Amino acid sequence: MLDTITPTYTARFDENSQELSLIGSMRPQHEADMAKCLQVLEQSLRLVRGTLYINVKRLVRVNNIAFRILAAALVNAATERPDLKIKIITSSVVGWSTKKFGVLSAVNANLIVEEYDNEFYPGQTFVENSDFIHVLRTQTKMTWRHERSILPRHGLKPGMKVADICCGIGDFAVLMQKEFNPSRIVALDHSKSSLAYARGVAEEFGISGIEYIYGDASEMLLEDNQFDFVTCRHALQVFDRPELILKELYRICKPGGRIYVTNEKNSHCLGEPHGDSIQWTYTEVAKLWHHFNMDIECGPKSRRLLQDSGFDKIQMESFMVTNLDGDPQDFADIIESWKNLFAGDMANQRGDTPEFIERFKRGFDDHIFAALHPKGYAGWPIWVASGRKPL
């Protein structure tokens, strides 16, 4: 690992991934101020074969002096090393970066600019579906009946500094603010439309003090070691590389602080009557998500994921959201939204046959029947896991 830190930015090379990360604000007044960055770049070039990745996802500012020097160095490297591809990885969160670095692609074909999060969030278009938003609030209402007592068991206390990562429409952050009165709460998401809705939810509930941030959960523009408690709910299952999210959760968590994640194992959704039809459909849901590089079976895997990410003192438990948790119609509404999304947009994009989709929908309809039947039972299992960042 090659690493240099200036007062405003860090240049870090990881030989294992052949990635040079530039982090912070690069605003030199003189060319000499870029010397250390160029030194790390030159050392990196001597060590790489095939592809050098230049990660600028957390480079929040670059002035003209820095860009001119950096661009010249990259163009020279691509010219002198025709055997080498140089991929500059940007993020839509830092809106200027793709356009600014993109001009280099026209200079040399071996300089490639990729906006990372366009590929990293395979389910983004599905979860941002505006028709799905009202159902997300119903889901949170039903899970909160369980989680408000689960959260303290996993370490959440009043007065903590809290972050809710992948906050979605923000209702969970609002509930934590009301119930636990944190000294600070940050809610971050990669969807601008969801954040706009989240601000509306907070206003509706008369809640102030939540800091809403647009950001990439795999490369957050948040400082290290800030938060006592970090939540990330129903989100690892949406990403094709959850370990990158966990790495960031670890980074922003204080030593001794805890992260809290919830995820599902959708094939374990159940109901009676018509249990066989329901079981078949939810097994197919898991296969459908896998087709889009998402893992809705992630829940029981959470313990291993947390251990692999460096957390200790891991706690796990599960709970079942059912049609007996309040109004059965609420649960039926959730299932109806799943049917519309899974057996609608997602199944059609996968290219499923009309015959398959008809059977697929039938299982959801049977689950709704079980939820609303006077003697029926319908369940949706959630796994909770939390881990401590070691002292």
GROMACS .gro file of C-alpha atoms in nm:
model
  391
    1MET     CA    1   0.000   0.000   0.000
    2LEU     CA    2   0.146   0.334  -0.110
    3ASP     CA    3  -0.006   0.629   0.073
    4THR     CA    4   0.049   1.002   0.091
    5ILE     CA    5  -0.163   1.256   0.275
    6THR     CA    6  -0.165   1.634   0.228
    7PRO     CA    7  -0.375   1.872   0.438
    8THR     CA    8  -0.659   1.848   0.184
    9TYR     CA    9  -0.637   1.518  -0.001
   10THR     CA   10  -0.509   1.162   0.013
   11ALA     CA   11  -0.347   0.963  -0.268
   12ARG     CA   12  -0.349   0.591  -0.190
   13PHE     CA   13  -0.246   0.294  -0.406
   14ASP     CA   14  -0.363  -0.060  -0.335
   15GLU     CA   15  -0.143  -0.307  -0.521
   16ASN     CA   16  -0.388  -0.595  -0.473
   17SER     CA   17  -0.664  -0.418  -0.666
   18GLN     CA   18  -0.427  -0.204  -0.877
   19GLU     CA   19  -0.628   0.099  -0.771
   20LEU     CA   20  -0.506   0.451  -0.701
   21SER     CA   21  -0.763   0.637  -0.489
   22LEU     CA   22  -0.771   1.016  -0.476
   23ILE     CA   23  -0.978   1.141  -0.183
   24GLY     CA   24  -1.067   1.487  -0.059
   25SER     CA   25  -1.011   1.830  -0.210
   26MET     CA   26  -0.726   1.877  -0.459
   27ARG     CA   27  -0.676   2.252  -0.485
   28PRO     CA   28  -0.301   2.328  -0.514
   29GLN     CA   29  -0.175   2.684  -0.561
   30HIS     CA   30   0.150   2.576  -0.727
   31GLU     CA   31   0.261   2.281  -0.937
   32ALA     CA   32   0.499   2.177  -0.661
   33ASP     CA   33   0.197   2.107  -0.439
   34MET     CA   34   0.114   1.810  -0.666
   35ALA     CA   35   0.455   1.646  -0.633
   36LYS     CA   36   0.354   1.385  -0.375
   37CYS     CA   37   0.046   1.284  -0.575
   38LEU     CA   38   0.255   1.243  -0.889
   39GLN     CA   39   0.511   1.041  -0.695
   40VAL     CA   40   0.241   0.791  -0.585
   41LEU     CA   41   0.110   0.777  -0.943
   42GLU     CA   42   0.458   0.705  -1.082
   43GLN     CA   43   0.519   0.435  -0.821
   44SER     CA   44   0.180   0.284  -0.903
   45LEU     CA   45   0.258   0.272  -1.274
   46ARG     CA   46   0.576   0.077  -1.206
   47LEU     CA   47   0.380  -0.189  -1.017
   48VAL     CA   48   0.073  -0.246  -1.235
   49ARG     CA   49   0.007  -0.477  -1.529
   50GLY     CA   50  -0.301  -0.477  -1.750
   51THR     CA   51  -0.525  -0.209  -1.593
   52LEU     CA   52  -0.464   0.075  -1.350
   53TYR     CA   53  -0.779   0.202  -1.181
   54ILE     CA   54  -0.791   0.568  -1.081
   55ASN     CA   55  -1.069   0.603  -0.821
   56VAL     CA   56  -1.196   0.962  -0.797
   57LYS     CA   57  -1.535   0.878  -0.642
   58ARG     CA   58  -1.446   1.068  -0.325
   59LEU     CA   59  -1.246   1.346  -0.487
   60VAL     CA   60  -1.490   1.626  -0.412
   61ARG     CA   61  -1.298   1.919  -0.565
   62VAL     CA   62  -1.026   1.965  -0.826
   63ASN     CA   63  -0.904   2.306  -0.936
   64ASN     CA   64  -0.763   2.378  -1.282
   65ILE     CA   65  -0.400   2.351  -1.172
   66ALA     CA   66  -0.457   2.004  -1.027
   67PHE     CA   67  -0.661   1.879  -1.321
   68ARG     CA   68  -0.410   2.005  -1.579
   69ILE     CA   69  -0.120   1.834  -1.399
   70LEU     CA   70  -0.307   1.513  -1.332
   71ALA     CA   71  -0.449   1.495  -1.685
   72ALA     CA   72  -0.106   1.547  -1.840
   73ALA     CA   73   0.044   1.272  -1.624
   74LEU     CA   74  -0.231   1.026  -1.721
   75VAL     CA   75  -0.207   1.107  -2.091
   76ASN     CA   76   0.172   1.064  -2.079
   77ALA     CA   77   0.134   0.732  -1.898
   78ALA     CA   78  -0.118   0.604  -2.154
   79THR     CA   79   0.113   0.709  -2.437
   80GLU     CA   80   0.429   0.562  -2.287
   81ARG     CA   81   0.257   0.239  -2.179
   82PRO     CA   82   0.041   0.122  -2.474
   83ASP     CA   83   0.015  -0.215  -2.296
   84LEU     CA   84  -0.173  -0.048  -2.008
   85LYS     CA   85  -0.537   0.054  -1.978
   86ILE     CA   86  -0.613   0.335  -1.733
   87LYS     CA   87  -0.971   0.333  -1.606
   88ILE     CA   88  -1.086   0.647  -1.425
   89ILE     CA   89  -1.377   0.553  -1.199
   90THR     CA   90  -1.616   0.842  -1.126
   91SER     CA   91  -1.948   0.864  -0.943
   92SER     CA   92  -2.273   1.045  -1.020
   93VAL     CA   93  -2.264   1.175  -0.663
   94VAL     CA   94  -1.969   1.399  -0.755
   95GLY     CA   95  -2.156   1.535  -1.052
   96TRP     CA   96  -1.875   1.720  -1.230
   97SER     CA   97  -1.625   1.435  -1.233
   98THR     CA   98  -1.756   1.223  -1.522
   99LYS     CA   99  -1.779   1.520  -1.757
  100LYS     CA  100  -1.443   1.667  -1.656
  101PHE     CA  101  -1.240   1.346  -1.673
  102GLY     CA  102  -1.442   1.227  -1.973
  103VAL     CA  103  -1.248   1.456  -2.208
  104LEU     CA  104  -0.942   1.234  -2.157
  105SER     CA  105  -1.111   0.944  -2.337
  106ALA     CA  106  -1.095   1.143  -2.661
  107VAL     CA  107  -0.719   1.197  -2.620
  108ASN     CA  108  -0.615   0.832  -2.587
  109ALA     CA  109  -0.824   0.517  -2.635
  110ASN     CA  110  -0.651   0.353  -2.338
  111LEU     CA  111  -0.790   0.622  -2.106
  112ILE     CA  112  -1.138   0.498  -2.011
  113VAL     CA  113  -1.387   0.682  -1.789
  114GLU     CA  114  -1.661   0.482  -1.617
  115GLU     CA  115  -1.936   0.617  -1.391
  116TYR     CA  116  -1.921   0.345  -1.131
  117ASP     CA  117  -2.261   0.365  -0.964
  118ASN     CA  118  -2.453   0.330  -1.289
  119GLU     CA  119  -2.342  -0.035  -1.289
  120PHE     CA  120  -2.316  -0.088  -0.914
  121TYR     CA  121  -2.685  -0.036  -0.834
  122PRO     CA  122  -2.853  -0.304  -1.051
  123GLY     CA  123  -3.190  -0.263  -0.878
  124GLN     CA  124  -3.196   0.117  -0.859
  125THR     CA  125  -3.461   0.164  -1.127
  126PHE     CA  126  -3.686  -0.090  -0.954
  127VAL     CA  127  -3.662   0.048  -0.599
  128GLU     CA  128  -3.713   0.407  -0.721
  129ASN     CA  129  -4.043   0.319  -0.887
  130SER     CA  130  -4.279   0.593  -0.764
  131ASP     CA  131  -4.566   0.344  -0.740
  132PHE     CA  132  -4.363   0.156  -0.479
  133ILE     CA  133  -4.301   0.449  -0.243
  134HIS     CA  134  -4.628   0.442  -0.049
  135VAL     CA  135  -4.580   0.072   0.017
  136LEU     CA  136  -4.234   0.129   0.161
  137ARG     CA  137  -4.397   0.340   0.432
  138THR     CA  138  -4.638   0.056   0.510
  139GLN     CA  139  -4.346  -0.189   0.530
  140THR     CA  140  -4.161   0.035   0.776
  141LYS     CA  141  -4.477   0.080   0.984
  142MET     CA  142  -4.508  -0.298   1.017
  143THR     CA  143  -4.140  -0.369   1.084
  144TRP     CA  144  -4.113  -0.080   1.334
  145ARG     CA  145  -4.351  -0.259   1.569
  146HIS     CA  146  -4.069  -0.512   1.612
  147GLU     CA  147  -3.761  -0.297   1.559
  148ARG     CA  148  -3.835  -0.029   1.817
  149SER     CA  149  -3.767  -0.294   2.086
  150ILE     CA  150  -3.495  -0.475   1.888
  151LEU     CA  151  -3.276  -0.166   1.832
  152PRO     CA  152  -3.186  -0.114   2.201
  153ARG     CA  153  -3.083  -0.480   2.226
  154HIS     CA  154  -2.834  -0.410   1.947
  155GLY     CA  155  -2.690  -0.101   2.114
  156LEU     CA  156  -2.896   0.205   2.016
  157LYS     CA  157  -2.934   0.451   2.303
  158PRO     CA  158  -3.066   0.806   2.329
  159GLY     CA  159  -2.815   1.081   2.260
  160MET     CA  160  -2.598   0.885   2.015
  161LYS     CA  161  -2.465   1.007   1.681
  162VAL     CA  162  -2.658   0.799   1.428
  163ALA     CA  163  -2.640   0.746   1.051
  164ASP     CA  164  -2.909   0.575   0.844
  165ILE     CA  165  -2.738   0.465   0.521
  166CYS     CA  166  -2.953   0.379   0.219
  167CYS     CA  167  -3.231   0.562   0.403
  168GLY     CA  168  -3.474   0.541   0.111
  169ILE     CA  169  -3.782   0.752   0.177
  170GLY     CA  170  -3.655   0.846   0.523
  171ASP     CA  171  -3.935   0.718   0.742
  172PHE     CA  172  -3.707   0.496   0.953
  173ALA     CA  173  -3.478   0.792   1.030
  174VAL     CA  174  -3.784   0.990   1.139
  175LEU     CA  175  -3.896   0.710   1.370
  176MET     CA  176  -3.547   0.680   1.525
  177GLN     CA  177  -3.536   1.056   1.576
  178LYS     CA  178  -3.870   1.055   1.758
  179GLU     CA  179  -3.803   0.742   1.966
  180PHE     CA  180  -3.434   0.775   2.056
  181ASN     CA  181  -3.358   1.148   2.026
  182PRO     CA  182  -3.004   1.112   1.886
  183SER     CA  183  -2.761   1.402   1.928
  184ARG     CA  184  -2.705   1.389   1.552
  185ILE     CA  185  -2.871   1.190   1.274
  186VAL     CA  186  -2.761   1.169   0.911
  187ALA     CA  187  -2.976   1.001   0.644
  188LEU     CA  188  -2.798   0.915   0.318
  189ASP     CA  189  -2.932   0.771  -0.006
  190HIS     CA  190  -2.837   0.744  -0.371
  191SER     CA  191  -3.183   0.840  -0.497
  192LYS     CA  192  -3.255   1.212  -0.526
  193SER     CA  193  -3.628   1.143  -0.561
  194SER     CA  194  -3.632   0.932  -0.243
  195LEU     CA  195  -3.447   1.204  -0.050
  196ALA     CA  196  -3.694   1.465  -0.171
  197TYR     CA  197  -3.975   1.243  -0.046
  198ALA     CA  198  -3.785   1.188   0.282
  199ARG     CA  199  -3.769   1.559   0.349
  200GLY     CA  200  -4.144   1.573   0.294
  201VAL     CA  201  -4.200   1.288   0.541
  202ALA     CA  202  -3.994   1.470   0.807
  203GLU     CA  203  -4.190   1.789   0.749
  204GLU     CA  204  -4.518   1.599   0.770
  205PHE     CA  205  -4.421   1.456   1.108
  206GLY     CA  206  -4.287   1.791   1.231
  207ILE     CA  207  -3.937   1.647   1.265
  208SER     CA  208  -3.630   1.869   1.232
  209GLY     CA  209  -3.260   1.800   1.273
  210ILE     CA  210  -3.219   1.513   1.023
  211GLU     CA  211  -2.930   1.580   0.783
  212TYR     CA  212  -3.030   1.442   0.444
  213ILE     CA  213  -2.733   1.366   0.218
  214TYR     CA  214  -2.720   1.248  -0.142
  215GLY     CA  215  -2.444   0.991  -0.164
  216ASP     CA  216  -2.306   0.662  -0.287
  217ALA     CA  217  -2.315   0.412   0.000
  218SER     CA  218  -2.007   0.236  -0.137
  219GLU     CA  219  -1.801   0.557  -0.137
  220MET     CA  220  -1.953   0.805   0.108
  221LEU     CA  221  -1.840   1.164   0.142
  222LEU     CA  222  -1.849   1.127   0.522
  223GLU     CA  223  -1.548   1.143   0.752
  224ASP     CA  224  -1.401   0.840   0.928
  225ASN     CA  225  -1.506   0.734   1.280
  226GLN     CA  226  -1.805   0.967   1.317
  227PHE     CA  227  -2.104   0.764   1.434
  228ASP     CA  228  -2.194   0.559   1.741
  229PHE     CA  229  -2.465   0.364   1.559
  230VAL     CA  230  -2.506   0.306   1.185
  231THR     CA  231  -2.814   0.146   1.032
  232CYS     CA  232  -2.851   0.000   0.681
  233ARG     CA  233  -3.185  -0.172   0.631
  234HIS     CA  234  -3.300  -0.396   0.343
  235ALA     CA  235  -3.010  -0.262   0.139
  236LEU     CA  236  -2.723  -0.513   0.127
  237GLN     CA  237  -2.958  -0.744  -0.062
  238VAL     CA  238  -2.998  -0.485  -0.340
  239PHE     CA  239  -2.625  -0.446  -0.415
  240ASP     CA  240  -2.420  -0.688  -0.618
  241ARG     CA  241  -2.114  -0.626  -0.394
  242PRO     CA  242  -2.242  -0.579  -0.036
  243GLU     CA  243  -1.889  -0.607   0.103
  244LEU     CA  244  -1.816  -0.260  -0.038
  245ILE     CA  245  -2.109  -0.113   0.154
  246LEU     CA  246  -1.998  -0.284   0.474
  247LYS     CA  247  -1.646  -0.150   0.428
  248GLU     CA  248  -1.789   0.202   0.424
  249LEU     CA  249  -2.018   0.137   0.722
  250TYR     CA  250  -1.710   0.018   0.910
  251ARG     CA  251  -1.515   0.329   0.811
  252ILE     CA  252  -1.769   0.586   0.930
  253CYS     CA  253  -1.848   0.399   1.254
  254LYS     CA  254  -1.653   0.496   1.566
  255PRO     CA  255  -1.433   0.232   1.729
  256GLY     CA  256  -1.663   0.067   1.981
  257GLY     CA  257  -1.969   0.175   1.784
  258ARG     CA  258  -2.209  -0.065   1.617
  259ILE     CA  259  -2.369  -0.113   1.277
  260TYR     CA  260  -2.717  -0.260   1.239
  261VAL     CA  261  -2.842  -0.428   0.920
  262THR     CA  262  -3.167  -0.598   0.824
  263ASN     CA  263  -3.217  -0.822   0.524
  264GLU     CA  264  -3.456  -1.089   0.400
  265LYS     CA  265  -3.467  -1.449   0.289
  266ASN     CA  266  -3.765  -1.412   0.063
  267SER     CA  267  -3.801  -1.782  -0.016
  268HIS     CA  268  -3.906  -1.824   0.350
  269CYS     CA  269  -4.218  -1.610   0.307
  270LEU     CA  270  -4.511  -1.829   0.401
  271GLY     CA  271  -4.886  -1.851   0.421
  272GLU     CA  272  -5.181  -2.079   0.468
  273PRO     CA  273  -5.403  -2.175   0.298
  274HIS     CA  274  -5.236  -2.240  -0.042
  275GLY     CA  275  -4.892  -2.285   0.113
  276ASP     CA  276  -4.744  -2.477  -0.181
  277SER     CA  277  -4.832  -2.206  -0.434
  278ILE     CA  278  -4.694  -1.934  -0.206
  279GLN     CA  279  -4.372  -2.127  -0.147
  280TRP     CA  280  -4.318  -2.179  -0.522
  281THR     CA  281  -4.363  -1.811  -0.601
  282TYR     CA  282  -4.121  -1.682  -0.336
  283THR     CA  283  -3.858  -1.936  -0.438
  284GLU     CA  284  -3.893  -1.792  -0.788
  285VAL     CA  285  -3.858  -1.438  -0.647
  286ALA     CA  286  -3.512  -1.531  -0.519
  287LYS     CA  287  -3.415  -1.660  -0.865
  288LEU     CA  288  -3.550  -1.343  -1.025
  289TRP     CA  289  -3.341  -1.118  -0.801
  290HIS     CA  290  -3.036  -1.331  -0.869
  291HIS     CA  291  -3.089  -1.267  -1.241
  292PHE     CA  292  -3.047  -0.894  -1.171
  293ASN     CA  293  -2.738  -0.955  -0.951
  294MET     CA  294  -2.926  -0.898  -0.626
  295ASP     CA  295  -2.960  -1.137  -0.333
  296ILE     CA  296  -3.293  -1.129  -0.153
  297GLU     CA  297  -3.179  -1.442   0.034
  298CYS     CA  298  -2.912  -1.233   0.210
  299GLY     CA  299  -3.062  -1.231   0.561
  300PRO     CA  300  -2.903  -1.540   0.721
  301LYS     CA  301  -2.572  -1.460   0.549
  302SER     CA  302  -2.540  -1.136   0.747
  303ARG     CA  303  -2.329  -1.285   1.026
  304ARG     CA  304  -2.062  -1.404   0.784
  305LEU     CA  305  -2.069  -1.075   0.594
  306LEU     CA  306  -2.014  -0.878   0.914
  307GLN     CA  307  -1.734  -1.107   1.030
  308ASP     CA  308  -1.560  -1.083   0.693
  309SER     CA  309  -1.582  -0.704   0.715
  310GLY     CA  310  -1.396  -0.691   1.047
  311PHE     CA  311  -1.679  -0.647   1.296
  312ASP     CA  312  -1.681  -0.835   1.626
  313LYS     CA  313  -1.935  -0.901   1.905
  314ILE     CA  314  -2.192  -0.985   1.638
  315GLN     CA  315  -2.555  -1.032   1.740
  316MET     CA  316  -2.825  -1.188   1.524
  317GLU     CA  317  -3.195  -1.248   1.552
  318SER     CA  318  -3.497  -1.270   1.326
  319PHE     CA  319  -3.859  -1.169   1.341
  320MET     CA  320  -4.168  -1.243   1.136
  321VAL     CA  321  -4.392  -0.965   1.005
  322THR     CA  322  -4.741  -1.114   0.976
  323ASN     CA  323  -5.099  -1.031   0.890
  324LEU     CA  324  -5.162  -1.022   1.265
  325ASP     CA  325  -4.937  -0.714   1.306
  326GLY     CA  326  -5.211  -0.453   1.292
  327ASP     CA  327  -5.445  -0.428   0.995
  328PRO     CA  328  -5.421  -0.737   0.767
  329GLN     CA  329  -5.497  -0.510   0.473
  330ASP     CA  330  -5.161  -0.338   0.527
  331PHE     CA  331  -4.984  -0.668   0.475
  332ALA     CA  332  -5.201  -0.745   0.174
  333ASP     CA  333  -5.105  -0.407   0.024
  334ILE     CA  334  -4.735  -0.492   0.062
  335ILE     CA  335  -4.783  -0.825  -0.116
  336GLU     CA  336  -4.978  -0.654  -0.394
  337SER     CA  337  -4.687  -0.415  -0.449
  338TRP     CA  338  -4.445  -0.708  -0.464
  339LYS     CA  339  -4.664  -0.873  -0.726
  340ASN     CA  340  -4.671  -0.557  -0.936
  341LEU     CA  341  -4.294  -0.512  -0.918
  342PHE     CA  342  -4.166  -0.870  -0.929
  343ALA     CA  343  -4.424  -1.023  -1.164
  344GLY     CA  344  -4.450  -0.699  -1.358
  345ASP     CA  345  -4.144  -0.489  -1.447
  346MET     CA  346  -3.880  -0.736  -1.333
  347ALA     CA  347  -4.029  -1.052  -1.484
  348ASN     CA  348  -4.098  -0.871  -1.812
  349GLN     CA  349  -3.743  -0.735  -1.828
  350ARG     CA  350  -3.610  -1.087  -1.772
  351GLY     CA  351  -3.823  -1.205  -2.064
  352ASP     CA  352  -4.050  -1.447  -1.877
  353THR     CA  353  -4.332  -1.615  -2.068
  354PRO     CA  354  -4.696  -1.518  -2.010
  355GLU     CA  355  -4.760  -1.867  -1.871
  356PHE     CA  356  -4.482  -1.830  -1.614
  357ILE     CA  357  -4.596  -1.481  -1.512
  358GLU     CA  358  -4.955  -1.603  -1.466
  359ARG     CA  359  -4.838  -1.876  -1.226
  360PHE     CA  360  -4.597  -1.632  -1.060
  361LYS     CA  361  -4.880  -1.385  -0.991
  362ARG     CA  362  -5.104  -1.662  -0.859
  363GLY     CA  363  -4.867  -1.724  -0.567
  364PHE     CA  364  -4.885  -1.357  -0.467
  365ASP     CA  365  -5.263  -1.364  -0.495
  366ASP     CA  366  -5.269  -1.674  -0.274
  367HIS     CA  367  -5.048  -1.493  -0.021
  368ILE     CA  368  -5.294  -1.201  -0.019
  369PHE     CA  369  -5.581  -1.448   0.030
  370ALA     CA  370  -5.398  -1.601   0.327
  371ALA     CA  371  -5.337  -1.255   0.476
  372LEU     CA  372  -5.703  -1.155   0.453
  373HIS     CA  373  -5.867  -1.489   0.532
  374PRO     CA  374  -6.029  -1.490   0.881
  375LYS     CA  375  -5.844  -1.810   0.963
  376GLY     CA  376  -5.539  -1.746   0.746
  377TYR     CA  377  -5.179  -1.670   0.833
  378ALA     CA  378  -4.918  -1.491   0.622
  379GLY     CA  379  -4.559  -1.418   0.715
  380TRP     CA  380  -4.256  -1.223   0.591
  381PRO     CA  381  -3.929  -1.304   0.774
  382ILE     CA  382  -3.659  -1.042   0.848
  383TRP     CA  383  -3.307  -1.108   0.976
  384VAL     CA  384  -3.135  -0.855   1.201
  385ALA     CA  385  -2.759  -0.847   1.251
  386SER     CA  386  -2.534  -0.601   1.429
  387GLY     CA  387  -2.160  -0.586   1.489
  388ARG     CA  388  -1.911  -0.374   1.679
  389LYS     CA  389  -1.619  -0.195   1.523
  390PRO     CA  390  -1.328  -0.311   1.741
  391LEU     CA  391  -1.165  -0.062   1.977
   0.00000   0.00000   0.00000
